[in-house]
Amino acid sequence: GAGVSQSPSNKVTEKGKDVELRCDPISGHTALYWYRQSLGQGLEFLIYFQGNSAPDKSGLPSDRFSAERTGGSVSTLTIQRTQQEDSAVYLCASSRRMEGLAGDTQYFGPGTRLTVL
Amino acid sequence: AQSVSQHNHHVILSEAASLELGCNYSYGGTVNLFWYVQYPGQHLQLLLKYFSGDPLVKGIKGFEAEFIKSKFSFNLRKPSVQWSDTAEYFCAVRPYSSASKIIFGSGTRLSIRP
């Protein structure tokens, strides 16, 4: 497809289990972002990948969270030892590389709804 | 810390009413500004954006926003809303000093009565 895809669309897990969330960005988009959307909390930045540069991990809430991006395309967000407060919708977005100060536009995927019991 | 404030959590209007959703940000430098919309059951999608130039920006579906630098504001407007505008609206700001991170507001839920 032409848009950003994410899988699974829904994930229910038990507290303490590890989960992996996948994001397929738009072809040709070199920038990839992960956000978390909690009820009434807006979008919380998690991590940003741009080409071969070191990722900006400054938004990851704890060391239980990690992400990788293989081959400059698909990305996986891993949450280890999940906690109930990790329950949220996890959104992925991609964009073309910024040029100077022109800025760029993010295109969002449908999200993965994570529920930790 | 940089932040984005959306003053209204939930706005309820009748069809044909005029709309203005507030957005203020706290950053003194140059910024990119965005409004995103999330219709029920759909993805977040870009409504409009401001990078430079004319501070009055027109977006899709009759929406517009005005960047007022002195007020650190980027309010969203529409002269006559429709039932199909029912959605959640997010304001977002990207400061140039941290060009990789867009900072989102907490969102405003808009409900339109038919």
XYZ file of C-alpha atoms in Angstrom, chain B:
114
model
C 10.402 22.925 28.707
C 8.785 23.357 25.314
C 5.073 22.717 25.327
C 1.917 23.089 23.284
C -1.349 24.073 24.916
C -4.771 23.443 23.481
C -7.212 25.314 25.619
C -10.358 23.342 24.962
C -10.566 19.627 25.613
C -14.048 19.208 24.171
C -15.996 21.610 21.972
C -19.620 21.021 21.011
C -21.139 23.028 18.170
C -24.178 22.939 15.944
C -23.821 22.633 12.195
C -23.082 25.924 10.419
C -21.561 27.441 13.553
C -18.128 29.045 13.304
C -15.175 27.292 14.860
C -11.998 28.493 16.482
C -9.695 26.108 18.334
C -6.894 27.648 20.321
C -3.267 26.593 20.238
C -0.377 28.243 22.047
C 3.198 27.101 22.273
C 6.152 27.965 24.438
C 9.254 28.420 22.330
C 10.941 31.687 21.474
C 12.656 30.724 18.249
C 11.594 29.771 14.757
C 9.011 27.039 14.510
C 7.112 24.871 12.086
C 3.424 24.606 13.009
C 0.879 21.933 12.198
C -2.713 20.978 12.751
C -3.573 17.300 12.490
C -7.038 15.752 12.531
C -8.119 12.279 13.578
C -11.593 11.292 12.402
C -13.278 8.474 14.329
C -11.583 5.189 13.496
C -9.112 6.773 11.095
C -5.433 7.715 11.002
C -4.054 11.022 12.063
C -3.807 13.171 8.962
C -2.385 16.566 8.234
C -4.941 19.373 8.069
C -2.561 22.244 7.386
C 0.940 23.448 8.131
C 2.967 26.623 8.404
C 6.652 26.703 7.579
C 7.234 30.297 6.448
C 5.672 33.136 4.470
C 2.028 34.179 4.732
C 0.954 33.597 8.350
C -2.603 32.806 7.235
C -2.550 29.224 6.082
C -5.362 27.457 4.286
C -5.795 23.723 4.581
C -8.142 21.031 3.448
C -11.908 21.021 3.955
C -12.190 24.772 4.416
C -9.962 25.010 7.475
C -7.460 27.785 7.993
C -5.054 28.827 10.721
C -3.276 32.031 11.545
C 0.214 32.179 12.981
C 0.581 35.142 15.321
C 4.207 35.166 16.363
C 3.788 37.809 19.048
C 1.150 35.703 20.758
C 2.871 32.344 20.168
C -0.438 31.175 18.757
C -1.647 29.130 15.811
C -5.430 28.991 16.124
C -7.520 26.850 13.819
C -10.659 28.294 12.258
C -13.524 27.292 10.044
C -16.395 29.675 9.239
C -19.131 27.030 9.049
C -18.697 23.540 10.454
C -20.351 20.383 9.202
C -21.320 17.211 11.001
C -18.450 15.461 9.196
C -15.958 17.699 11.018
C -16.546 15.687 14.173
C -13.048 14.536 15.087
C -10.108 15.113 17.379
C -7.801 17.966 16.426
C -4.149 18.176 17.417
C -1.899 21.182 17.229
C 1.818 20.465 16.848
C 4.997 22.504 16.879
C 8.516 21.709 15.777
C 11.200 24.092 17.019
C 14.131 24.425 14.642
C 16.552 23.744 17.466
C 15.121 20.270 17.776
C 14.069 19.739 14.235
C 13.532 16.060 14.645
C 10.860 16.249 17.285
C 7.353 17.491 16.786
C 5.649 18.384 20.048
C 1.925 17.724 20.107
C -0.808 19.289 22.171
C -3.230 17.132 24.113
C -5.918 17.490 21.472
C -9.398 18.990 21.246
C -12.370 16.785 20.661
C -14.910 18.469 18.386
C -18.484 17.223 18.355
C -20.926 18.649 15.815
C -24.652 18.332 16.427
C -26.549 17.644 13.192
